[in-house]
PDB file of C-alpha atoms in Angstrom:
ATOM      1  CA  MET S 535       0.000   0.000   0.000  1.00  0.00           C
ATOM      2  CA  GLY S 536       2.817   2.387   0.879  1.00  0.00           C
ATOM      3  CA  SER S 537       4.503   1.857  -2.477  1.00  0.00           C
ATOM      4  CA  GLY S 538       1.196   2.569  -4.193  1.00  0.00           C
ATOM      5  CA  ALA S 539       0.849   5.817  -2.286  1.00  0.00           C
ATOM      6  CA  MET S 540       4.373   6.819  -3.260  1.00  0.00           C
ATOM      7  CA  LEU S 541       3.750   5.788  -6.872  1.00  0.00           C
ATOM      8  CA  ALA S 542       0.708   8.065  -6.801  1.00  0.00           C
ATOM      9  CA  ASN S 543       3.136  10.909  -6.085  1.00  0.00           C
ATOM     10  CA  VAL S 544       5.094  10.039  -9.221  1.00  0.00           C
ATOM     11  CA  VAL S 545       2.041   9.829 -11.485  1.00  0.00           C
ATOM     12  CA  GLY S 546      -0.951  11.422  -9.753  1.00  0.00           C
ATOM     13  CA  VAL S 547       0.525  14.659  -8.436  1.00  0.00           C
ATOM     14  CA  PRO S 548       2.083  15.700 -11.762  1.00  0.00           C
ATOM     15  CA  LEU S 549      -1.107  14.705 -13.620  1.00  0.00           C
ATOM     16  CA  GLY S 550      -3.154  16.706 -11.130  1.00  0.00           C
ATOM     17  CA  ALA S 551      -0.872  19.716 -11.585  1.00  0.00           C
ATOM     18  CA  PHE S 552      -1.142  19.443 -15.371  1.00  0.00           C
ATOM     19  CA  ALA S 553      -4.932  19.035 -15.195  1.00  0.00           C
ATOM     20  CA  GLY S 554      -5.112  21.983 -12.806  1.00  0.00           C
ATOM     21  CA  GLN S 555      -3.263  24.147 -15.321  1.00  0.00           C
ATOM     22  CA  LEU S 556      -5.739  23.145 -18.035  1.00  0.00           C
ATOM     23  CA  MET S 557      -9.007  23.077 -16.067  1.00  0.00           C
ATOM     24  CA  GLY S 558      -8.392  25.222 -13.011  1.00  0.00           C
ATOM     25  CA  TRP S 559      -7.627  23.960  -9.546  1.00  0.00           C
ATOM     26  CA  ARG S 560     -11.107  22.470  -8.963  1.00  0.00           C
ATOM     27  CA  GLY S 561     -10.953  20.168 -12.010  1.00  0.00           C
ATOM     28  CA  PRO S 562      -8.607  17.559 -10.537  1.00  0.00           C
ATOM     29  CA  PHE S 563     -10.677  17.415  -7.340  1.00  0.00           C
ATOM     30  CA  TRP S 564     -13.868  16.715  -9.298  1.00  0.00           C
ATOM     31  CA  ALA S 565     -12.032  14.065 -11.331  1.00  0.00           C
ATOM     32  CA  LEU S 566     -10.818  12.404  -8.109  1.00  0.00           C
ATOM     33  CA  ALA S 567     -14.343  12.493  -6.677  1.00  0.00           C
ATOM     34  CA  ALA S 568     -15.686  10.740  -9.784  1.00  0.00           C
ATOM     35  CA  LEU S 569     -12.897   8.143  -9.620  1.00  0.00           C
ATOM     36  CA  ALA S 570     -13.627   7.543  -5.921  1.00  0.00           C
ATOM     37  CA  VAL S 571     -17.311   6.867  -6.677  1.00  0.00           C
ATOM     38  CA  ALA S 572     -16.309   4.452  -9.461  1.00  0.00           C
ATOM     39  CA  ALA S 573     -13.834   2.731  -7.113  1.00  0.00           C
ATOM     40  CA  MET S 574     -16.533   2.312  -4.447  1.00  0.00           C
ATOM     41  CA  ALA S 575     -18.827   0.639  -6.969  1.00  0.00           C
ATOM     42  CA  LEU S 576     -16.050  -1.686  -8.157  1.00  0.00           C
ATOM     43  CA  ILE S 577     -15.044  -2.604  -4.600  1.00  0.00           C
ATOM     44  CA  ALA S 578     -18.653  -3.294  -3.586  1.00  0.00           C
ATOM     45  CA  ARG S 579     -19.099  -5.547  -6.608  1.00  0.00           C
ATOM     46  CA  HIS S 580     -15.799  -7.452  -6.651  1.00  0.00           C
ATOM     47  CA  VAL S 581     -14.427  -7.657  -3.109  1.00  0.00           C
ATOM     48  CA  PRO S 582     -15.886 -10.651  -1.257  1.00  0.00           C
ATOM     49  CA  HIS S 583     -17.726 -10.100   2.003  1.00  0.00           C
ATOM     50  CA  ASP S 584     -16.180 -11.182   5.302  1.00  0.00           C
ATOM     51  CA  GLY S 585     -16.539 -14.787   6.336  1.00  0.00           C
ATOM     52  CA  PRO S 586     -18.216 -15.956   9.518  1.00  0.00           C
ATOM     53  CA  ALA S 587     -18.533 -13.390  12.282  1.00  0.00           C
ATOM     54  CA  GLN S 588     -15.356 -12.969  14.274  1.00  0.00           C
ATOM     55  CA  GLU S 589     -15.035 -12.295  17.976  1.00  0.00           C
ATOM     56  CA  ALA S 590     -15.905  -8.678  18.694  1.00  0.00           C
ATOM     57  CA  VAL S 591     -13.243  -6.563  20.361  1.00  0.00           C
ATOM     58  CA  SER S 592     -14.468  -4.190  23.033  1.00  0.00           C
ATOM     59  CA  VAL S 593     -14.104  -0.471  22.555  1.00  0.00           C
ATOM     60  CA  ARG S 594     -12.546  -0.272  26.034  1.00  0.00           C
ATOM     61  CA  SER S 595      -9.681  -2.602  25.056  1.00  0.00           C
ATOM     62  CA  GLU S 596      -9.087  -0.648  21.854  1.00  0.00           C
ATOM     63  CA  LEU S 597      -9.022   2.673  23.712  1.00  0.00           C
ATOM     64  CA  SER S 598      -6.644   1.297  26.338  1.00  0.00           C
ATOM     65  CA  ALA S 599      -3.872   1.399  23.724  1.00  0.00           C
ATOM     66  CA  LEU S 600      -4.103   5.201  23.864  1.00  0.00           C
ATOM     67  CA  ARG S 601      -2.450   5.120  27.299  1.00  0.00           C
ATOM     68  CA  SER S 602       0.884   4.234  25.725  1.00  0.00           C
ATOM     69  CA  GLU S 603       3.321   7.151  25.610  1.00  0.00           C
ATOM     70  CA  ARG S 604       5.323   5.368  22.917  1.00  0.00           C
ATOM     71  CA  LEU S 605       2.237   5.184  20.714  1.00  0.00           C
ATOM     72  CA  TRP S 606       1.626   8.945  21.087  1.00  0.00           C
ATOM     73  CA  LEU S 607       5.278   9.674  20.312  1.00  0.00           C
ATOM     74  CA  ALA S 608       5.139   7.529  17.174  1.00  0.00           C
ATOM     75  CA  LEU S 609       1.843   9.118  16.101  1.00  0.00           C
ATOM     76  CA  ALA S 610       3.227  12.627  16.653  1.00  0.00           C
ATOM     77  CA  ALA S 611       6.356  11.824  14.642  1.00  0.00           C
ATOM     78  CA  CYS S 612       4.290  10.381  11.796  1.00  0.00           C
ATOM     79  CA  ALA S 613       1.809  13.261  11.791  1.00  0.00           C
ATOM     80  CA  THR S 614       4.383  16.043  11.825  1.00  0.00           C
ATOM     81  CA  THR S 615       6.672  14.432   9.245  1.00  0.00           C
ATOM     82  CA  THR S 616       3.843  13.471   6.897  1.00  0.00           C
ATOM     83  CA  GLY S 617       2.149  16.837   7.351  1.00  0.00           C
ATOM     84  CA  GLY S 618       5.370  18.667   6.590  1.00  0.00           C
ATOM     85  CA  VAL S 619       6.099  16.638   3.477  1.00  0.00           C
ATOM     86  CA  LEU S 620       2.544  16.839   2.132  1.00  0.00           C
ATOM     87  CA  SER S 621       2.305  20.559   2.825  1.00  0.00           C
ATOM     88  CA  THR S 622       5.388  20.980   0.663  1.00  0.00           C
ATOM     89  CA  TYR S 623       3.249  20.108  -2.354  1.00  0.00           C
ATOM     90  CA  SER S 624       1.189  23.244  -1.682  1.00  0.00           C
ATOM     91  CA  TYR S 625       4.249  25.421  -2.076  1.00  0.00           C
ATOM     92  CA  VAL S 626       6.251  23.648  -4.785  1.00  0.00           C
ATOM     93  CA  SER S 627       4.624  25.517  -7.645  1.00  0.00           C
ATOM     94  CA  PRO S 628       5.127  29.037  -6.225  1.00  0.00           C
ATOM     95  CA  LEU S 629       8.679  28.165  -5.148  1.00  0.00           C
ATOM     96  CA  LEU S 630       9.516  26.952  -8.634  1.00  0.00           C
ATOM     97  CA  THR S 631       7.766  29.696 -10.591  1.00  0.00           C
ATOM     98  CA  ASP S 632       8.068  32.768  -8.350  1.00  0.00           C
ATOM     99  CA  ARG S 633      11.402  32.164  -6.637  1.00  0.00           C
ATOM    100  CA  ALA S 634      13.287  29.965  -9.085  1.00  0.00           C
ATOM    101  CA  GLY S 635      11.829  31.516 -12.257  1.00  0.00           C
ATOM    102  CA  LEU S 636      10.830  28.174 -13.799  1.00  0.00           C
ATOM    103  CA  ALA S 637       8.091  28.187 -16.441  1.00  0.00           C
ATOM    104  CA  SER S 638       4.794  26.923 -15.018  1.00  0.00           C
ATOM    105  CA  ALA S 639       4.555  24.342 -17.822  1.00  0.00           C
ATOM    106  CA  LEU S 640       7.615  22.588 -16.325  1.00  0.00           C
ATOM    107  CA  VAL S 641       6.134  22.244 -12.819  1.00  0.00           C
ATOM    108  CA  PRO S 642       4.510  18.836 -13.556  1.00  0.00           C
ATOM    109  CA  LEU S 643       7.900  17.509 -14.693  1.00  0.00           C
ATOM    110  CA  VAL S 644       9.517  18.664 -11.466  1.00  0.00           C
ATOM    111  CA  LEU S 645       6.693  16.998  -9.549  1.00  0.00           C
ATOM    112  CA  VAL S 646       7.485  13.735 -11.365  1.00  0.00           C
ATOM    113  CA  GLY S 647      11.058  14.060 -10.068  1.00  0.00           C
ATOM    114  CA  LEU S 648       9.831  14.868  -6.567  1.00  0.00           C
ATOM    115  CA  GLY S 649       7.503  11.863  -6.647  1.00  0.00           C
ATOM    116  CA  ALA S 650      10.256   9.567  -7.977  1.00  0.00           C
ATOM    117  CA  GLY S 651      12.519  10.743  -5.164  1.00  0.00           C
ATOM    118  CA  ALA S 652       9.742  10.097  -2.632  1.00  0.00           C
ATOM    119  CA  LEU S 653       9.214   6.588  -4.017  1.00  0.00           C
ATOM    120  CA  ALA S 654      12.939   5.834  -3.915  1.00  0.00           C
ATOM    121  CA  GLY S 655      13.181   7.217  -0.380  1.00  0.00           C
ATOM    122  CA  PHE S 656      10.217   5.123   0.704  1.00  0.00           C
ATOM    123  CA  LEU S 657      11.756   1.934  -0.671  1.00  0.00           C
ATOM    124  CA  VAL S 658      15.236   2.639   0.722  1.00  0.00           C
ATOM    125  CA  GLY S 659      13.788   3.838   4.034  1.00  0.00           C
ATOM    126  CA  GLY S 660      11.792   0.628   4.376  1.00  0.00           C
ATOM    127  CA  ARG S 661      14.894  -1.503   3.914  1.00  0.00           C
ATOM    128  CA  LEU S 662      16.907   0.659   6.312  1.00  0.00           C
ATOM    129  CA  GLY S 663      14.050   0.503   8.810  1.00  0.00           C
ATOM    130  CA  ASP S 664      14.213  -3.285   8.736  1.00  0.00           C
ATOM    131  CA  ARG S 665      17.956  -3.273   9.421  1.00  0.00           C
ATOM    132  CA  ARG S 666      18.248  -0.330  11.838  1.00  0.00           C
ATOM    133  CA  PRO S 667      14.770   0.659  13.036  1.00  0.00           C
ATOM    134  CA  TYR S 668      15.741   3.120  15.776  1.00  0.00           C
ATOM    135  CA  ALA S 669      18.384   4.974  13.771  1.00  0.00           C
ATOM    136  CA  THR S 670      16.035   5.198  10.777  1.00  0.00           C
ATOM    137  CA  THR S 671      13.141   6.402  12.936  1.00  0.00           C
ATOM    138  CA  ILE S 672      15.262   9.281  14.214  1.00  0.00           C
ATOM    139  CA  THR S 673      17.347  10.060  11.124  1.00  0.00           C
ATOM    140  CA  ALA S 674      14.597  10.096   8.467  1.00  0.00           C
ATOM    141  CA  PRO S 675      12.423  12.777  10.130  1.00  0.00           C
ATOM    142  CA  ALA S 676      15.517  14.813  11.067  1.00  0.00           C
ATOM    143  CA  VAL S 677      16.800  14.847   7.478  1.00  0.00           C
ATOM    144  CA  THR S 678      13.298  15.598   6.187  1.00  0.00           C
ATOM    145  CA  THR S 679      13.007  18.534   8.594  1.00  0.00           C
ATOM    146  CA  VAL S 680      16.368  19.966   7.527  1.00  0.00           C
ATOM    147  CA  LEU S 681      15.455  19.683   3.843  1.00  0.00           C
ATOM    148  CA  LEU S 682      12.048  21.308   4.341  1.00  0.00           C
ATOM    149  CA  LEU S 683      13.586  24.145   6.355  1.00  0.00           C
ATOM    150  CA  THR S 684      16.197  24.613   3.623  1.00  0.00           C
ATOM    151  CA  ILE S 685      13.604  25.215   0.919  1.00  0.00           C
ATOM    152  CA  CYS S 686      11.696  27.587   3.207  1.00  0.00           C
ATOM    153  CA  ARG S 687      14.617  29.885   3.890  1.00  0.00           C
ATOM    154  CA  PRO S 688      14.225  33.500   2.747  1.00  0.00           C
ATOM    155  CA  ALA S 689      15.760  34.627  -0.538  1.00  0.00           C
ATOM    156  CA  MET S 690      19.409  35.673  -0.369  1.00  0.00           C
ATOM    157  CA  PRO S 691      20.038  39.392   0.124  1.00  0.00           C
ATOM    158  CA  GLY S 692      20.832  41.124  -3.109  1.00  0.00           C
ATOM    159  CA  ARG S 693      19.023  38.493  -5.142  1.00  0.00           C
ATOM    160  CA  ARG S 694      15.738  39.510  -6.607  1.00  0.00           C
ATOM    161  CA  SER S 695      12.721  37.278  -6.234  1.00  0.00           C
ATOM    162  CA  ARG S 696      10.794  36.987  -9.480  1.00  0.00           C
TER     163      ARG S 696
END
């Protein structure tokens, strides 16, 4: 599933950016809504129903997991890292066009590169996480934070922003 999500960054984000340039920013959202409805119909028709009823788990036992400090730490790390990376997509286009002076027609191509890098990082990170889980859990968000802060830095003095 994770590889599919990363692959969506390689294909879907650039396609959405291209479609947004052609149809306006709402167009890709309407297209995704239509695809989601079609996917629901296909899933309802082709995915088999669950087998015999399984033992019900109490809500109390599920909620008891929320007492774990480690769980909250892991959730906070995931939420902040994922939120930071995904919010980057909101600013890639203005960073590339306004600050770097890139033609807006080239933004989808840059997004393909960004998505390919995300996919490669996901695959390499998964393998590293298997071998060194603690080091990877600390290093990956730290490197991500440094990179995101680097692209957010103000323009250099004396250099005009376009």
